[in-house]
PDB file of C-alpha atoms and ligand atoms in Angstrom:
ATOM      1  CA  MET D   1      -0.128   0.078   0.022  1.00  0.00           C
ATOM      2  CA  GLU D   2       1.237   3.363  -0.829  1.00  0.00           C
ATOM      3  CA  LEU D   3       1.663   6.244   1.654  1.00  0.00           C
ATOM      4  CA  VAL D   4       2.004  10.162   1.645  1.00  0.00           C
ATOM      5  CA  PHE D   5       3.888  11.308   4.436  1.00  0.00           C
ATOM      6  CA  ALA D   6       3.563  15.177   4.305  1.00  0.00           C
ATOM      7  CA  THR D   7       6.866  16.283   4.313  1.00  0.00           C
ATOM      8  CA  HIS D   8       9.601  17.638   2.307  1.00  0.00           C
ATOM      9  CA  ASN D   9      11.792  17.155   5.712  1.00  0.00           C
ATOM     10  CA  LYS D  10      14.173  13.927   4.359  1.00  0.00           C
ATOM     11  CA  ASN D  11      15.142  12.764   7.814  1.00  0.00           C
ATOM     12  CA  LYS D  12      11.343  13.218   9.036  1.00  0.00           C
ATOM     13  CA  LEU D  13      10.879  10.583   6.125  1.00  0.00           C
ATOM     14  CA  ILE D  14      14.245   8.592   6.605  1.00  0.00           C
ATOM     15  CA  GLU D  15      13.377   8.062  10.695  1.00  0.00           C
ATOM     16  CA  ILE D  16       9.223   6.905  10.158  1.00  0.00           C
ATOM     17  CA  LYS D  17       9.856   4.594   7.111  1.00  0.00           C
ATOM     18  CA  ALA D  18      11.733   2.731   9.303  1.00  0.00           C
ATOM     19  CA  LEU D  19       9.359   2.429  11.772  1.00  0.00           C
ATOM     20  CA  LEU D  20       6.962   1.290   9.117  1.00  0.00           C
ATOM     21  CA  PRO D  21       5.415  -2.209   8.759  1.00  0.00           C
ATOM     22  CA  HIS D  22       6.547  -3.681   5.392  1.00  0.00           C
ATOM     23  CA  TYR D  23       4.120  -4.169   3.241  1.00  0.00           C
ATOM     24  CA  ILE D  24       3.729   0.559   3.607  1.00  0.00           C
ATOM     25  CA  LYS D  25       5.383   2.721   0.342  1.00  0.00           C
ATOM     26  CA  LEU D  26       6.174   5.343   2.131  1.00  0.00           C
ATOM     27  CA  LEU D  27       6.323   8.606  -0.332  1.00  0.00           C
ATOM     28  CA  SER D  28       7.159  11.960   0.270  1.00  0.00           C
ATOM     29  CA  LEU D  29       5.739  15.250  -1.391  1.00  0.00           C
ATOM     30  CA  ASP D  30       8.308  14.993  -3.557  1.00  0.00           C
ATOM     31  CA  ASP D  31       7.690  11.772  -4.926  1.00  0.00           C
ATOM     32  CA  ILE D  32       4.453  12.559  -5.541  1.00  0.00           C
ATOM     33  CA  GLY D  33       4.891  15.913  -7.452  1.00  0.00           C
ATOM     34  CA  CYS D  34       3.899  17.899  -4.884  1.00  0.00           C
ATOM     35  CA  THR D  35       6.100  21.127  -4.396  1.00  0.00           C
ATOM     36  CA  GLU D  36       3.398  23.825  -3.660  1.00  0.00           C
ATOM     37  CA  GLU D  37       3.430  25.357  -0.252  1.00  0.00           C
ATOM     38  CA  ILE D  38       0.715  23.667   1.605  1.00  0.00           C
ATOM     39  CA  PRO D  39      -1.617  25.991   3.374  1.00  0.00           C
ATOM     40  CA  GLU D  40      -1.228  25.854   7.378  1.00  0.00           C
ATOM     41  CA  THR D  41      -3.989  28.582   7.889  1.00  0.00           C
ATOM     42  CA  SER D  42      -5.906  26.406  11.000  1.00  0.00           C
ATOM     43  CA  ASP D  43      -5.785  28.334  14.040  1.00  0.00           C
ATOM     44  CA  THR D  44      -5.500  24.828  16.180  1.00  0.00           C
ATOM     45  CA  ILE D  45      -2.143  22.253  15.495  1.00  0.00           C
ATOM     46  CA  GLU D  46      -5.196  19.832  15.321  1.00  0.00           C
ATOM     47  CA  GLY D  47      -6.266  21.469  12.221  1.00  0.00           C
ATOM     48  CA  ASN D  48      -3.394  22.002  10.560  1.00  0.00           C
ATOM     49  CA  ALA D  49      -2.638  18.640  10.091  1.00  0.00           C
ATOM     50  CA  ILE D  50      -5.772  17.923   9.065  1.00  0.00           C
ATOM     51  CA  LEU D  51      -5.343  20.521   6.467  1.00  0.00           C
ATOM     52  CA  LYS D  52      -2.757  19.302   5.242  1.00  0.00           C
ATOM     53  CA  ALA D  53      -3.279  15.629   5.411  1.00  0.00           C
ATOM     54  CA  GLU D  54      -6.878  16.659   3.431  1.00  0.00           C
ATOM     55  CA  HIS D  55      -5.158  18.928   1.033  1.00  0.00           C
ATOM     56  CA  VAL D  56      -2.876  15.946   0.205  1.00  0.00           C
ATOM     57  CA  LYS D  57      -5.880  13.293  -0.610  1.00  0.00           C
ATOM     58  CA  ASN D  58      -8.112  16.332  -1.904  1.00  0.00           C
ATOM     59  CA  ARG D  59      -5.760  17.756  -4.869  1.00  0.00           C
ATOM     60  CA  TYR D  60      -3.503  14.679  -5.144  1.00  0.00           C
ATOM     61  CA  GLY D  61      -5.905  11.519  -4.373  1.00  0.00           C
ATOM     62  CA  TYR D  62      -3.277  10.008  -2.490  1.00  0.00           C
ATOM     63  CA  ASN D  63      -3.775   8.229   1.661  1.00  0.00           C
ATOM     64  CA  CYS D  64      -1.317  10.096   3.616  1.00  0.00           C
ATOM     65  CA  PHE D  65      -0.631  11.139   6.718  1.00  0.00           C
ATOM     66  CA  ALA D  66       0.745  14.747   7.868  1.00  0.00           C
ATOM     67  CA  ASP D  67       2.245  15.947  10.873  1.00  0.00           C
ATOM     68  CA  ASP D  68       1.822  19.408  13.302  1.00  0.00           C
ATOM     69  CA  THR D  69       3.915  20.302  16.385  1.00  0.00           C
ATOM     70  CA  GLY D  70       3.572  22.978  18.538  1.00  0.00           C
ATOM     71  CA  LEU D  71       5.185  24.501  21.622  1.00  0.00           C
ATOM     72  CA  GLU D  72       2.563  25.244  23.765  1.00  0.00           C
ATOM     73  CA  VAL D  73       2.797  27.658  27.268  1.00  0.00           C
ATOM     74  CA  GLU D  74       1.215  28.498  29.562  1.00  0.00           C
ATOM     75  CA  ALA D  75       1.757  31.476  30.921  1.00  0.00           C
ATOM     76  CA  LEU D  76       1.751  33.124  27.182  1.00  0.00           C
ATOM     77  CA  ASN D  77      -1.759  31.647  26.929  1.00  0.00           C
ATOM     78  CA  GLY D  78      -0.696  28.518  24.319  1.00  0.00           C
ATOM     79  CA  GLU D  79       1.157  30.078  22.482  1.00  0.00           C
ATOM     80  CA  PRO D  80       3.360  30.223  20.724  1.00  0.00           C
ATOM     81  CA  GLY D  81       2.183  26.540  19.565  1.00  0.00           C
ATOM     82  CA  VAL D  82       0.641  27.011  16.112  1.00  0.00           C
ATOM     83  CA  TYR D  83       3.161  30.020  15.389  1.00  0.00           C
ATOM     84  CA  SER D  84       5.796  28.841  16.675  1.00  0.00           C
ATOM     85  CA  ALA D  85       8.249  27.946  13.332  1.00  0.00           C
ATOM     86  CA  ARG D  86       7.357  32.143  12.861  1.00  0.00           C
ATOM     87  CA  TYR D  87       7.589  33.737  16.446  1.00  0.00           C
ATOM     88  CA  ALA D  88       9.849  35.679  15.666  1.00  0.00           C
ATOM     89  CA  GLY D  89       9.466  36.090  12.325  1.00  0.00           C
ATOM     90  CA  ASP D  90       9.490  34.526   8.988  1.00  0.00           C
ATOM     91  CA  ASP D  91      12.848  33.303   8.521  1.00  0.00           C
ATOM     92  CA  LYS D  92      11.917  30.536  10.746  1.00  0.00           C
ATOM     93  CA  ASP D  93      15.180  31.238  12.837  1.00  0.00           C
ATOM     94  CA  ASP D  94      15.591  28.685  16.523  1.00  0.00           C
ATOM     95  CA  THR D  95      17.919  30.719  17.833  1.00  0.00           C
ATOM     96  CA  ALA D  96      15.571  34.123  17.638  1.00  0.00           C
ATOM     97  CA  ASN D  97      12.533  31.718  18.294  1.00  0.00           C
ATOM     98  CA  VAL D  98      14.539  30.834  21.908  1.00  0.00           C
ATOM     99  CA  ARG D  99      15.623  34.146  22.501  1.00  0.00           C
ATOM    100  CA  LYS D 100      12.349  35.756  22.214  1.00  0.00           C
ATOM    101  CA  LEU D 101      10.349  32.897  24.127  1.00  0.00           C
ATOM    102  CA  LEU D 102      13.015  33.849  27.375  1.00  0.00           C
ATOM    103  CA  SER D 103      11.969  37.136  27.223  1.00  0.00           C
ATOM    104  CA  GLN D 104       8.446  37.391  26.710  1.00  0.00           C
ATOM    105  CA  LEU D 105       8.551  34.912  30.279  1.00  0.00           C
ATOM    106  CA  GLU D 106      10.785  37.012  31.915  1.00  0.00           C
ATOM    107  CA  ASN D 107       9.439  37.782  35.752  1.00  0.00           C
ATOM    108  CA  LYS D 108       6.988  34.915  34.839  1.00  0.00           C
ATOM    109  CA  GLU D 109       6.851  32.679  37.417  1.00  0.00           C
ATOM    110  CA  ASN D 110       4.830  29.717  35.915  1.00  0.00           C
ATOM    111  CA  ARG D 111       6.844  28.332  33.445  1.00  0.00           C
ATOM    112  CA  ASN D 112       4.921  25.231  32.654  1.00  0.00           C
ATOM    113  CA  ALA D 113       4.778  24.537  28.698  1.00  0.00           C
ATOM    114  CA  GLN D 114       3.497  21.160  26.556  1.00  0.00           C
ATOM    115  CA  PHE D 115       4.795  19.903  22.997  1.00  0.00           C
ATOM    116  CA  LYS D 116       1.791  19.149  20.808  1.00  0.00           C
ATOM    117  CA  THR D 117       2.240  16.739  17.497  1.00  0.00           C
ATOM    118  CA  ALA D 118      -0.656  16.428  15.907  1.00  0.00           C
ATOM    119  CA  ILE D 119      -0.640  13.567  12.782  1.00  0.00           C
ATOM    120  CA  ALA D 120      -4.219  13.571  11.127  1.00  0.00           C
ATOM    121  CA  LEU D 121      -4.246  10.418   8.915  1.00  0.00           C
ATOM    122  CA  ASN D 122      -6.595   9.927   5.403  1.00  0.00           C
ATOM    123  CA  LEU D 123      -6.879   6.735   5.027  1.00  0.00           C
ATOM    124  CA  ASN D 124      -9.197   5.667   2.301  1.00  0.00           C
ATOM    125  CA  GLU D 125     -12.570   7.245   3.717  1.00  0.00           C
ATOM    126  CA  ASN D 126     -11.901   7.341   7.095  1.00  0.00           C
ATOM    127  CA  GLN D 127      -9.571  10.080   8.865  1.00  0.00           C
ATOM    128  CA  ASN D 128      -7.951   9.593  12.112  1.00  0.00           C
ATOM    129  CA  LEU D 129      -6.043  11.948  14.405  1.00  0.00           C
ATOM    130  CA  PHE D 130      -2.856  10.822  16.845  1.00  0.00           C
ATOM    131  CA  THR D 131      -2.116  13.255  19.760  1.00  0.00           C
ATOM    132  CA  GLY D 132       1.238  13.354  21.753  1.00  0.00           C
ATOM    133  CA  ILE D 133       2.225  15.445  24.084  1.00  0.00           C
ATOM    134  CA  CYS D 134       5.503  16.209  26.396  1.00  0.00           C
ATOM    135  CA  LYS D 135       5.371  18.350  29.563  1.00  0.00           C
ATOM    136  CA  GLY D 136       7.835  20.081  31.024  1.00  0.00           C
ATOM    137  CA  GLU D 137       8.974  23.908  31.920  1.00  0.00           C
ATOM    138  CA  ILE D 138      10.917  26.770  30.199  1.00  0.00           C
ATOM    139  CA  ILE D 139      13.894  27.523  31.799  1.00  0.00           C
ATOM    140  CA  LYS D 140      15.707  30.528  31.871  1.00  0.00           C
ATOM    141  CA  GLU D 141      19.034  29.733  30.438  1.00  0.00           C
ATOM    142  CA  GLN D 142      19.999  27.530  27.197  1.00  0.00           C
ATOM    143  CA  ARG D 143      21.299  23.959  28.291  1.00  0.00           C
ATOM    144  CA  GLY D 144      22.516  21.484  25.533  1.00  0.00           C
ATOM    145  CA  ASP D 145      22.982  21.709  21.568  1.00  0.00           C
ATOM    146  CA  LYS D 146      21.489  19.000  20.702  1.00  0.00           C
ATOM    147  CA  GLY D 147      18.282  18.850  19.017  1.00  0.00           C
ATOM    148  CA  PHE D 148      16.478  21.691  17.193  1.00  0.00           C
ATOM    149  CA  GLY D 149      14.034  24.200  18.005  1.00  0.00           C
ATOM    150  CA  TYR D 150      13.254  25.032  21.464  1.00  0.00           C
ATOM    151  CA  ASP D 151      15.223  22.046  22.801  1.00  0.00           C
ATOM    152  CA  PRO D 152      18.060  23.760  24.355  1.00  0.00           C
ATOM    153  CA  VAL D 153      15.704  26.041  26.790  1.00  0.00           C
ATOM    154  CA  PHE D 154      12.090  22.709  27.356  1.00  0.00           C
ATOM    155  CA  LYS D 155      13.055  20.217  30.224  1.00  0.00           C
ATOM    156  CA  PRO D 156      10.232  17.796  30.274  1.00  0.00           C
ATOM    157  CA  ASN D 157       9.261  16.912  33.571  1.00  0.00           C
ATOM    158  CA  ASP D 158      11.024  14.434  35.981  1.00  0.00           C
ATOM    159  CA  PHE D 159      14.523  15.157  33.694  1.00  0.00           C
ATOM    160  CA  GLU D 160      17.286  17.163  34.907  1.00  0.00           C
ATOM    161  CA  TYR D 161      17.921  18.017  31.266  1.00  0.00           C
ATOM    162  CA  THR D 162      16.635  19.113  28.432  1.00  0.00           C
ATOM    163  CA  PHE D 163      15.998  17.405  25.268  1.00  0.00           C
ATOM    164  CA  ALA D 164      19.129  19.640  23.872  1.00  0.00           C
ATOM    165  CA  GLU D 165      20.981  17.682  26.336  1.00  0.00           C
ATOM    166  CA  MET D 166      19.036  13.716  25.143  1.00  0.00           C
ATOM    167  CA  ASN D 167      20.511  12.361  22.630  1.00  0.00           C
ATOM    168  CA  LEU D 168      17.406  11.554  19.528  1.00  0.00           C
ATOM    169  CA  SER D 169      16.649   8.165  20.772  1.00  0.00           C
ATOM    170  CA  GLU D 170      16.310   9.540  24.783  1.00  0.00           C
ATOM    171  CA  LYS D 171      14.449  12.576  23.363  1.00  0.00           C
ATOM    172  CA  SER D 172      11.484   9.790  21.298  1.00  0.00           C
ATOM    173  CA  LYS D 173      11.149   7.646  24.325  1.00  0.00           C
ATOM    174  CA  ILE D 174       9.349  10.534  25.496  1.00  0.00           C
ATOM    175  CA  SER D 175       8.891  13.646  23.505  1.00  0.00           C
ATOM    176  CA  HIS D 176       5.709  14.461  21.634  1.00  0.00           C
ATOM    177  CA  ARG D 177       6.667  13.305  18.444  1.00  0.00           C
ATOM    178  CA  GLY D 178       7.523   9.951  19.368  1.00  0.00           C
ATOM    179  CA  LYS D 179       4.328   9.094  20.769  1.00  0.00           C
ATOM    180  CA  ALA D 180       1.754  10.738  18.053  1.00  0.00           C
ATOM    181  CA  PHE D 181       3.783   8.756  16.037  1.00  0.00           C
ATOM    182  CA  ARG D 182       4.240   5.376  17.848  1.00  0.00           C
ATOM    183  CA  ALA D 183      -0.033   5.675  18.066  1.00  0.00           C
ATOM    184  CA  LEU D 184       0.269   5.877  14.277  1.00  0.00           C
ATOM    185  CA  ILE D 185       2.118   2.990  13.743  1.00  0.00           C
ATOM    186  CA  ALA D 186       0.356   1.331  15.590  1.00  0.00           C
ATOM    187  CA  TYR D 187      -2.782   1.818  13.938  1.00  0.00           C
ATOM    188  CA  LEU D 188      -1.343   0.721  10.479  1.00  0.00           C
ATOM    189  CA  SER D 189       0.399  -2.300  12.283  1.00  0.00           C
ATOM    190  CA  LYS D 190      -3.189  -3.616  12.888  1.00  0.00           C
TER     191      LYS D 190
HETATM  192  P1  IMP X   1       6.389  20.825  12.833  1.00  0.00           P
HETATM  193  O1  IMP X   1       4.867  20.952  12.475  1.00  0.00           O
HETATM  194  O2  IMP X   1       7.456  20.211  13.250  1.00  0.00           O
HETATM  195  O3  IMP X   1       6.741  21.319  11.380  1.00  0.00           O
HETATM  196  O4  IMP X   1       7.071  22.535  13.780  1.00  0.00           O
HETATM  197  C1  IMP X   1       6.681  23.171  14.287  1.00  0.00           C
HETATM  198  C2  IMP X   1       7.952  24.126  14.963  1.00  0.00           C
HETATM  199  O5  IMP X   1       7.893  23.609  16.465  1.00  0.00           O
HETATM  200  C3  IMP X   1       9.599  24.563  14.687  1.00  0.00           C
HETATM  201  O6  IMP X   1       9.825  24.848  13.694  1.00  0.00           O
HETATM  202  C4  IMP X   1      10.096  24.057  16.108  1.00  0.00           C
HETATM  203  O7  IMP X   1      10.089  25.584  16.492  1.00  0.00           O
HETATM  204  C5  IMP X   1       9.154  23.302  17.092  1.00  0.00           C
HETATM  205  N1  IMP X   1       9.559  22.239  17.413  1.00  0.00           N
HETATM  206  C6  IMP X   1       8.782  21.680  16.522  1.00  0.00           C
HETATM  207  N2  IMP X   1       8.995  19.961  17.453  1.00  0.00           N
HETATM  208  C7  IMP X   1       9.998  20.029  18.473  1.00  0.00           C
HETATM  209  C8  IMP X   1      10.532  19.530  19.245  1.00  0.00           C
HETATM  210  O8  IMP X   1      11.087  18.150  19.401  1.00  0.00           O
HETATM  211  N3  IMP X   1      12.246  20.669  19.785  1.00  0.00           N
HETATM  212  C9  IMP X   1      12.197  21.674  19.744  1.00  0.00           C
HETATM  213  N4  IMP X   1      11.087  22.636  19.039  1.00  0.00           N
HETATM  214  C10 IMP X   1      10.480  21.993  18.207  1.00  0.00           C
END
């Protein structure tokens, strides 16, 4: 069975390909000739995942899954949320995003935050949504040089170190993305 993962990100594709059951042939957006920027106009993480999966299914006719992730910070009423990639501007600059986040949280006592990944799957006539959440806190200074995005300032609950101080396999065991993808894989493996 062919299944499209609505991403241009080669690393994400390789990672998930290794985990899927063998009867699934995973295709990227490039493989199906989709070079356009798929609109992500929803104001929720779940909504954006659904928009992307529907777009591929409706316009290209493929079974498809799409993911969307955001960081939700309690003291900022859930921001940056759907705007996580572009928090400090359209150039999606991780360093500037982290700097802005730390400055928004200056003098705030509540540092609780969570990452959320939503995966929408359009398979034949059915649609399913899988969600993974990782709760933690935003620390005051950056620590670690692994990972990407907000990893250097995100310390998951029950851990003494940040995502950026963990290797990928350690992070995946507890991360939002790991949880959501394991739920998708369990469903597809049934
Ligand atoms: P995407 O939906 O996976 O492209 O994620 C959107 C944005 O959320 C990224 O550009 C990052 O800023 C942030 N983000 C997503 N996942 C992570 C993560 O695991 N660690 C840190 N930041 C992340």
